[in-house]
């Protein structure tokens, strides 16, 4: 018996408000990657070992852009849930979209960290600490929930095959690592004693949550590439997402080592300082290997005609975490090589951000990026 597929009727849009509501229907959680990628430019640029005149001012402008983008996107996503609950639920049940819910946590955390790193120059330290405390708390809570909820949905509700494994699956697992890397910024603003030590150890606990979850998931991603071949062209930039947990974990151990002497006694403070180098150097080495592999695959995809999609934002935040990781190693080892590496990676980050931002604005103005997916 033949089956007739009936396309659901699209509600008539009479007036500006209904049209605006319809424009939000296909606004997915992946859009938070724009905020993450913008905020990390400010974070990375302000913490580079090398500073040029006007660099901090430029970082302040980028931070302001990320804060505005976050506010606009939070309002738009709230409208999405209010007016398109069916689509929002469909996103949660779609194994290709659900992992992007981890981006909400990382967007909140990245903007919060940038507020305390460079935003304080404009709004004052007190306001920056308060803003970061709110964003860090919300981002961490959402990240921990997402790190459990998304894998749970993948197990009990999603239907996936090994050939569907992509680096996107890492997104909900990386969020606690971002908390571990940015949480240390708040430690000096806490009362001395147990509050600082508790914050330090909580960040290390979240470091472990993300690290071991990533170690379990990463073999699936690499195995899929070897057995099933390259990702589809549009997904190729997602290969750079693997750099996220690598660069962010290196950033985390270095940031935590900076704060350990004022938060925990000997001999742990010294041991944690050694861990920053003993862990960070080998992980950075693997990150550079993966960067070379992902870069080669990206060139291959570009030569095959890869066009712009929102996955291009995967070229920003993960590379930014490698910048901050290399900068931390330069700080703890004193090696100029790591300082140069951080600078080279930052130039790569800046180029990727400019390309992604320009194409995103062009797609927004044309309406293509908010149209129904084909």
Coordinates of N, CA, C and O in Angstrom, one line a residue, residues 308 312 354-364 368-369:
X308 N 30.5 27.1 3.0 CA 30.3 27.5 4.4 C 29.1 26.9 5.1 O 28.0 26.9 4.5
X312 N 32.0 25.8 10.5 CA 33.3 26.5 10.5 C 33.6 27.1 11.8 O 34.8 27.4 12.1
X354 N 37.7 35.5 11.8 CA 37.2 36.5 10.8 C 36.5 35.9 9.6 O 35.4 36.4 9.2
X355 N 36.9 34.7 9.1 CA 36.2 34.0 8.1 C 34.9 33.6 8.5 O 33.9 33.8 7.8
X356 N 34.8 32.9 9.7 CA 33.5 32.4 10.2 C 32.5 33.6 10.4 O 31.3 33.5 10.1
X357 N 33.0 34.7 11.0 CA 32.1 35.8 11.4 C 31.6 36.5 10.1 O 30.4 36.8 10.0
X358 N 32.4 36.7 9.1 CA 32.0 37.3 7.9 C 30.9 36.5 7.2 O 29.9 37.0 6.8
X359 N 31.2 35.2 7.1 CA 30.2 34.3 6.4 C 28.9 34.2 7.2 O 27.9 34.0 6.6
X360 N 29.0 34.2 8.5 CA 27.8 34.1 9.3 C 27.0 35.3 9.2 O 25.7 35.2 9.0
X361 N 27.6 36.5 9.2 CA 26.8 37.7 9.0 C 26.2 37.7 7.6 O 25.0 38.1 7.5
X362 N 26.9 37.3 6.6 CA 26.3 37.3 5.3 C 25.2 36.3 5.2 O 24.1 36.6 4.6
X363 N 25.3 35.2 5.8 CA 24.2 34.2 5.8 C 23.0 34.6 6.6 O 21.9 34.3 6.2
X364 N 23.2 35.4 7.7 CA 22.1 36.0 8.4 C 21.3 37.0 7.6 O 20.1 37.0 7.6
X368 N 19.7 32.7 4.7 CA 20.0 31.3 4.4 C 20.3 30.5 5.6 O 19.8 29.4 5.7
X369 N 20.9 31.1 6.6 CA 21.3 30.3 7.8 C 20.1 30.0 8.7 O 20.2 29.1 9.6

